[in-house]
């Protein structure tokens, strides 16, 4: 995960709501992909908690009317089963 200073170094201006949600979607999907590898190596309760949290966040963002345009056009729990 990017540290706060790294994030600030990449983003020099305030983001629009659409840009913010787009970045959130990108990061949450990246984190879920990384956690799938950790899960395959031996699931623990911390990994399960992270998977649950990220999945719930994406499900909430998926309620956004433009979510499909930004890659949330699939069943999240089917792709990332808990």
mmCIF file of N, CA and C in Angstrom:
data_model
loop_
_atom_site.group_PDB
_atom_site.id
_atom_site.type_symbol
_atom_site.label_atom_id
_atom_site.label_comp_id
_atom_site.label_asym_id
_atom_site.label_seq_id
_atom_site.Cartn_x
_atom_site.Cartn_y
_atom_site.Cartn_z
ATOM 1 N N UNK A 1 0.833 -1.188 0.000
ATOM 2 C CA UNK A 1 0.000 0.000 0.000
ATOM 3 C C UNK A 1 0.877 1.250 0.000
ATOM 4 N N UNK A 2 0.410 2.234 -0.653
ATOM 5 C CA UNK A 2 1.145 3.491 -0.699
ATOM 6 C C UNK A 2 1.012 4.213 0.631
ATOM 7 N N UNK A 3 2.108 4.747 1.068
ATOM 8 C CA UNK A 3 2.075 5.543 2.289
ATOM 9 C C UNK A 3 1.515 6.914 1.958
ATOM 10 N N UNK A 4 1.052 7.618 2.959
ATOM 11 C CA UNK A 4 0.425 8.912 2.741
ATOM 12 C C UNK A 4 1.310 9.858 1.941
ATOM 13 N N UNK A 5 2.582 9.904 2.256
ATOM 14 C CA UNK A 5 3.498 10.780 1.535
ATOM 15 C C UNK A 5 3.628 10.407 0.071
ATOM 16 N N UNK A 6 3.629 9.090 -0.209
ATOM 17 C CA UNK A 6 3.712 8.635 -1.590
ATOM 18 C C UNK A 6 2.462 9.044 -2.354
ATOM 19 N N UNK A 7 1.300 8.897 -1.724
ATOM 20 C CA UNK A 7 0.045 9.257 -2.363
ATOM 21 C C UNK A 7 0.040 10.747 -2.682
ATOM 22 N N UNK A 8 0.491 11.542 -1.738
ATOM 23 C CA UNK A 8 0.511 12.982 -1.937
ATOM 24 C C UNK A 8 1.483 13.356 -3.056
ATOM 25 N N UNK A 9 2.559 12.585 -3.210
ATOM 26 C CA UNK A 9 3.521 12.863 -4.262
ATOM 27 C C UNK A 9 2.959 12.593 -5.648
ATOM 28 N N UNK A 10 2.077 11.621 -5.757
ATOM 29 C CA UNK A 10 1.473 11.273 -7.043
ATOM 30 C C UNK A 10 0.356 12.224 -7.413
ATOM 31 N N UNK A 11 -0.415 12.649 -6.436
ATOM 32 C CA UNK A 11 -1.598 13.467 -6.697
ATOM 33 C C UNK A 11 -1.309 14.881 -6.211
ATOM 34 N N UNK A 12 -1.210 15.784 -7.160
ATOM 35 C CA UNK A 12 -0.830 17.156 -6.834
ATOM 36 C C UNK A 12 -2.026 18.078 -6.650
ATOM 37 N N UNK A 13 -3.213 17.610 -7.024
ATOM 38 C CA UNK A 13 -4.392 18.475 -6.950
ATOM 39 C C UNK A 13 -5.533 17.704 -6.319
ATOM 40 N N UNK A 14 -6.561 18.410 -5.967
ATOM 41 C CA UNK A 14 -7.771 17.781 -5.465
ATOM 42 C C UNK A 14 -8.431 17.023 -6.605
ATOM 43 N N UNK A 15 -9.037 15.886 -6.284
ATOM 44 C CA UNK A 15 -9.696 15.067 -7.296
ATOM 45 C C UNK A 15 -11.193 15.332 -7.303
ATOM 46 N N UNK A 16 -11.785 15.103 -8.463
ATOM 47 C CA UNK A 16 -13.244 15.150 -8.540
ATOM 48 C C UNK A 16 -13.786 13.877 -7.887
ATOM 49 N N UNK A 17 -15.085 13.853 -7.635
ATOM 50 C CA UNK A 17 -15.699 12.651 -7.064
ATOM 51 C C UNK A 17 -15.476 11.462 -7.982
ATOM 52 N N UNK A 18 -15.625 11.670 -9.281
ATOM 53 C CA UNK A 18 -15.430 10.583 -10.241
ATOM 54 C C UNK A 18 -13.988 10.076 -10.224
ATOM 55 N N UNK A 19 -13.034 10.978 -10.186
ATOM 56 C CA UNK A 19 -11.623 10.574 -10.136
ATOM 57 C C UNK A 19 -11.320 9.824 -8.841
ATOM 58 N N UNK A 20 -11.890 10.280 -7.741
ATOM 59 C CA UNK A 20 -11.677 9.636 -6.449
ATOM 60 C C UNK A 20 -12.233 8.218 -6.456
ATOM 61 N N UNK A 21 -13.461 8.066 -6.940
ATOM 62 C CA UNK A 21 -14.065 6.732 -6.997
ATOM 63 C C UNK A 21 -13.308 5.823 -7.962
ATOM 64 N N UNK A 22 -12.854 6.362 -9.062
ATOM 65 C CA UNK A 22 -12.076 5.575 -10.014
ATOM 66 C C UNK A 22 -10.793 5.053 -9.363
ATOM 67 N N UNK A 23 -10.102 5.907 -8.651
ATOM 68 C CA UNK A 23 -8.872 5.514 -7.958
ATOM 69 C C UNK A 23 -9.173 4.504 -6.849
ATOM 70 N N UNK A 24 -10.253 4.701 -6.125
ATOM 71 C CA UNK A 24 -10.650 3.769 -5.072
ATOM 72 C C UNK A 24 -10.931 2.389 -5.655
ATOM 73 N N UNK A 25 -11.663 2.344 -6.760
ATOM 74 C CA UNK A 25 -11.950 1.075 -7.432
ATOM 75 C C UNK A 25 -10.651 0.394 -7.839
ATOM 76 N N UNK A 26 -9.757 1.139 -8.452
ATOM 77 C CA UNK A 26 -8.487 0.572 -8.912
ATOM 78 C C UNK A 26 -7.688 -0.013 -7.755
ATOM 79 N N UNK A 27 -7.594 0.731 -6.663
ATOM 80 C CA UNK A 27 -6.823 0.265 -5.515
ATOM 81 C C UNK A 27 -7.460 -0.941 -4.836
ATOM 82 N N UNK A 28 -8.769 -0.913 -4.642
ATOM 83 C CA UNK A 28 -9.430 -2.039 -3.987
ATOM 84 C C UNK A 28 -9.305 -3.316 -4.813
ATOM 85 N N UNK A 29 -9.438 -3.210 -6.123
ATOM 86 C CA UNK A 29 -9.258 -4.388 -6.974
ATOM 87 C C UNK A 29 -7.820 -4.892 -6.910
ATOM 88 N N UNK A 30 -6.859 -3.992 -6.901
ATOM 89 C CA UNK A 30 -5.459 -4.380 -6.773
ATOM 90 C C UNK A 30 -5.229 -5.103 -5.451
ATOM 91 N N UNK A 31 -5.748 -4.552 -4.355
ATOM 92 C CA UNK A 31 -5.572 -5.173 -3.047
ATOM 93 C C UNK A 31 -6.215 -6.556 -2.988
ATOM 94 N N UNK A 32 -7.394 -6.697 -3.597
ATOM 95 C CA UNK A 32 -8.060 -8.004 -3.607
ATOM 96 C C UNK A 32 -7.256 -9.023 -4.402
ATOM 97 N N UNK A 33 -6.683 -8.611 -5.511
ATOM 98 C CA UNK A 33 -5.844 -9.528 -6.289
ATOM 99 C C UNK A 33 -4.628 -9.964 -5.476
ATOM 100 N N UNK A 34 -4.010 -9.033 -4.780
ATOM 101 C CA UNK A 34 -2.852 -9.365 -3.946
ATOM 102 C C UNK A 34 -3.239 -10.316 -2.818
ATOM 103 N N UNK A 35 -4.399 -10.088 -2.230
ATOM 104 C CA UNK A 35 -4.843 -10.942 -1.124
ATOM 105 C C UNK A 35 -5.204 -12.346 -1.589
ATOM 106 N N UNK A 36 -5.655 -12.489 -2.824
ATOM 107 C CA UNK A 36 -5.938 -13.826 -3.355
ATOM 108 C C UNK A 36 -4.678 -14.676 -3.305
ATOM 109 N N UNK A 37 -3.536 -14.083 -3.602
ATOM 110 C CA UNK A 37 -2.269 -14.807 -3.518
ATOM 111 C C UNK A 37 -1.940 -15.194 -2.087
ATOM 112 N N UNK A 38 -2.177 -14.300 -1.156
ATOM 113 C CA UNK A 38 -1.920 -14.592 0.258
ATOM 114 C C UNK A 38 -2.856 -15.691 0.755
ATOM 115 N N UNK A 39 -4.070 -15.645 0.294
ATOM 116 C CA UNK A 39 -5.056 -16.645 0.696
ATOM 117 C C UNK A 39 -4.651 -18.025 0.189
ATOM 118 N N UNK A 40 -4.167 -18.084 -1.043
ATOM 119 C CA UNK A 40 -3.739 -19.355 -1.628
ATOM 120 C C UNK A 40 -2.558 -19.947 -0.861
ATOM 121 N N UNK A 41 -1.750 -19.071 -0.273
ATOM 122 C CA UNK A 41 -0.591 -19.528 0.491
ATOM 123 C C UNK A 41 -0.961 -19.998 1.890
ATOM 124 N N UNK A 42 -2.189 -19.783 2.321
ATOM 125 C CA UNK A 42 -2.625 -20.204 3.649
ATOM 126 C C UNK A 42 -3.420 -19.113 4.329
ATOM 127 N N UNK A 43 -4.720 -19.219 4.245
ATOM 128 C CA UNK A 43 -5.616 -18.183 4.783
ATOM 129 C C UNK A 43 -5.461 -18.044 6.295
ATOM 130 N N UNK A 44 -5.496 -16.830 6.759
ATOM 131 C CA UNK A 44 -5.568 -16.571 8.191
ATOM 132 C C UNK A 44 -6.673 -15.552 8.437
ATOM 133 N N UNK A 45 -6.987 -15.325 9.671
ATOM 134 C CA UNK A 45 -8.116 -14.452 9.987
ATOM 135 C C UNK A 45 -7.878 -13.006 9.556
ATOM 136 N N UNK A 46 -6.642 -12.543 9.567
ATOM 137 C CA UNK A 46 -6.365 -11.171 9.141
ATOM 138 C C UNK A 46 -6.635 -11.013 7.650
ATOM 139 N N UNK A 47 -6.165 -11.959 6.842
ATOM 140 C CA UNK A 47 -6.404 -11.916 5.400
ATOM 141 C C UNK A 47 -7.895 -11.979 5.131
ATOM 142 N N UNK A 48 -8.607 -12.850 5.845
ATOM 143 C CA UNK A 48 -10.052 -12.952 5.663
ATOM 144 C C UNK A 48 -10.738 -11.624 5.999
ATOM 145 N N UNK A 49 -10.301 -10.967 7.051
ATOM 146 C CA UNK A 49 -10.864 -9.672 7.429
ATOM 147 C C UNK A 49 -10.631 -8.623 6.361
ATOM 148 N N UNK A 50 -9.430 -8.610 5.795
ATOM 149 C CA UNK A 50 -9.136 -7.663 4.716
ATOM 150 C C UNK A 50 -9.992 -7.953 3.487
ATOM 151 N N UNK A 51 -10.098 -9.228 3.112
ATOM 152 C CA UNK A 51 -10.930 -9.598 1.964
ATOM 153 C C UNK A 51 -12.370 -9.129 2.170
ATOM 154 N N UNK A 52 -12.882 -9.365 3.361
ATOM 155 C CA UNK A 52 -14.249 -8.966 3.675
ATOM 156 C C UNK A 52 -14.412 -7.450 3.567
ATOM 157 N N UNK A 53 -13.491 -6.706 4.138
ATOM 158 C CA UNK A 53 -13.576 -5.239 4.126
ATOM 159 C C UNK A 53 -13.509 -4.685 2.706
ATOM 160 N N UNK A 54 -12.553 -5.149 1.917
ATOM 161 C CA UNK A 54 -12.417 -4.645 0.547
ATOM 162 C C UNK A 54 -13.625 -5.022 -0.300
ATOM 163 N N UNK A 55 -14.118 -6.251 -0.118
ATOM 164 C CA UNK A 55 -15.294 -6.693 -0.867
ATOM 165 C C UNK A 55 -16.500 -5.834 -0.527
ATOM 166 N N UNK A 56 -16.699 -5.560 0.760
ATOM 167 C CA UNK A 56 -17.826 -4.719 1.172
ATOM 168 C C UNK A 56 -17.692 -3.306 0.622
ATOM 169 N N UNK A 57 -16.481 -2.764 0.597
ATOM 170 C CA UNK A 57 -16.268 -1.426 0.036
ATOM 171 C C UNK A 57 -16.629 -1.408 -1.444
ATOM 172 N N UNK A 58 -16.177 -2.415 -2.190
ATOM 173 C CA UNK A 58 -16.487 -2.457 -3.616
ATOM 174 C C UNK A 58 -17.974 -2.639 -3.863
ATOM 175 N N UNK A 59 -18.641 -3.433 -3.032
ATOM 176 C CA UNK A 59 -20.085 -3.599 -3.192
ATOM 177 C C UNK A 59 -20.812 -2.276 -2.979
ATOM 178 N N UNK A 60 -20.345 -1.480 -2.056
ATOM 179 C CA UNK A 60 -20.936 -0.163 -1.828
ATOM 180 C C UNK A 60 -20.666 0.758 -3.021
ATOM 181 N N UNK A 61 -19.434 0.785 -3.494
ATOM 182 C CA UNK A 61 -19.096 1.620 -4.645
ATOM 183 C C UNK A 61 -19.875 1.159 -5.876
ATOM 184 N N UNK A 62 -20.182 -0.129 -5.960
ATOM 185 C CA UNK A 62 -20.907 -0.662 -7.104
ATOM 186 C C UNK A 62 -22.322 -0.092 -7.204
ATOM 187 N N UNK A 63 -22.826 0.486 -6.148
ATOM 188 C CA UNK A 63 -24.137 1.134 -6.176
ATOM 189 C C UNK A 63 -24.103 2.451 -6.962
ATOM 190 N N UNK A 64 -22.918 2.977 -7.169
ATOM 191 C CA UNK A 64 -22.744 4.216 -7.932
ATOM 192 C C UNK A 64 -23.240 3.980 -9.358
ATOM 193 N N UNK A 65 -23.980 4.903 -9.893
ATOM 194 C CA UNK A 65 -24.592 4.759 -11.205
ATOM 195 C C UNK A 65 -23.589 4.582 -12.348
ATOM 196 N N UNK A 66 -22.358 4.975 -12.147
ATOM 197 C CA UNK A 66 -21.342 4.874 -13.213
ATOM 198 C C UNK A 66 -20.283 3.818 -12.908
ATOM 199 N N UNK A 67 -20.529 2.947 -11.935
ATOM 200 C CA UNK A 67 -19.532 1.955 -11.518
ATOM 201 C C UNK A 67 -19.110 1.033 -12.654
ATOM 202 N N UNK A 68 -20.054 0.628 -13.489
ATOM 203 C CA UNK A 68 -19.720 -0.288 -14.584
ATOM 204 C C UNK A 68 -18.694 0.314 -15.538
ATOM 205 N N UNK A 69 -18.786 1.602 -15.763
ATOM 206 C CA UNK A 69 -17.839 2.289 -16.650
ATOM 207 C C UNK A 69 -16.411 2.187 -16.116
ATOM 208 N N UNK A 70 -16.266 2.010 -14.808
ATOM 209 C CA UNK A 70 -14.953 1.977 -14.180
ATOM 210 C C UNK A 70 -14.546 0.564 -13.751
ATOM 211 N N UNK A 71 -15.157 -0.426 -14.397
ATOM 212 C CA UNK A 71 -14.702 -1.800 -14.211
ATOM 213 C C UNK A 71 -15.466 -2.645 -13.210
ATOM 214 N N UNK A 72 -16.509 -2.111 -12.599
ATOM 215 C CA UNK A 72 -17.279 -2.902 -11.633
ATOM 216 C C UNK A 72 -18.536 -3.457 -12.300
ATOM 217 N N UNK A 73 -18.321 -4.212 -13.364
ATOM 218 C CA UNK A 73 -19.422 -4.789 -14.121
ATOM 219 C C UNK A 73 -19.493 -6.310 -13.929
ATOM 220 N N UNK A 74 -19.190 -6.766 -12.726
ATOM 221 C CA UNK A 74 -19.181 -8.186 -12.415
ATOM 222 C C UNK A 74 -19.697 -8.388 -10.994
ATOM 223 N N UNK A 75 -20.014 -9.652 -10.662
ATOM 224 C CA UNK A 75 -20.448 -9.996 -9.310
ATOM 225 C C UNK A 75 -19.203 -10.095 -8.432
ATOM 226 N N UNK A 76 -19.037 -9.164 -7.518
ATOM 227 C CA UNK A 76 -17.832 -9.063 -6.704
ATOM 228 C C UNK A 76 -17.627 -10.320 -5.853
ATOM 229 N N UNK A 77 -18.675 -10.772 -5.194
ATOM 230 C CA UNK A 77 -18.534 -11.945 -4.320
ATOM 231 C C UNK A 77 -18.263 -13.222 -5.112
ATOM 232 N N UNK A 78 -18.680 -13.256 -6.359
ATOM 233 C CA UNK A 78 -18.399 -14.421 -7.191
ATOM 234 C C UNK A 78 -16.910 -14.449 -7.577
ATOM 235 N N UNK A 79 -16.382 -13.285 -7.924
ATOM 236 C CA UNK A 79 -14.969 -13.207 -8.304
ATOM 237 C C UNK A 79 -14.043 -13.339 -7.111
ATOM 238 N N UNK A 80 -14.451 -12.773 -5.975
ATOM 239 C CA UNK A 80 -13.635 -12.816 -4.752
ATOM 240 C C UNK A 80 -14.448 -13.462 -3.636
ATOM 241 N N UNK A 81 -14.636 -14.785 -3.712
ATOM 242 C CA UNK A 81 -15.479 -15.450 -2.713
ATOM 243 C C UNK A 81 -14.839 -15.397 -1.324
ATOM 244 N N UNK A 82 -15.696 -15.244 -0.334
ATOM 245 C CA UNK A 82 -15.248 -15.227 1.050
ATOM 246 C C UNK A 82 -15.395 -16.620 1.593
#
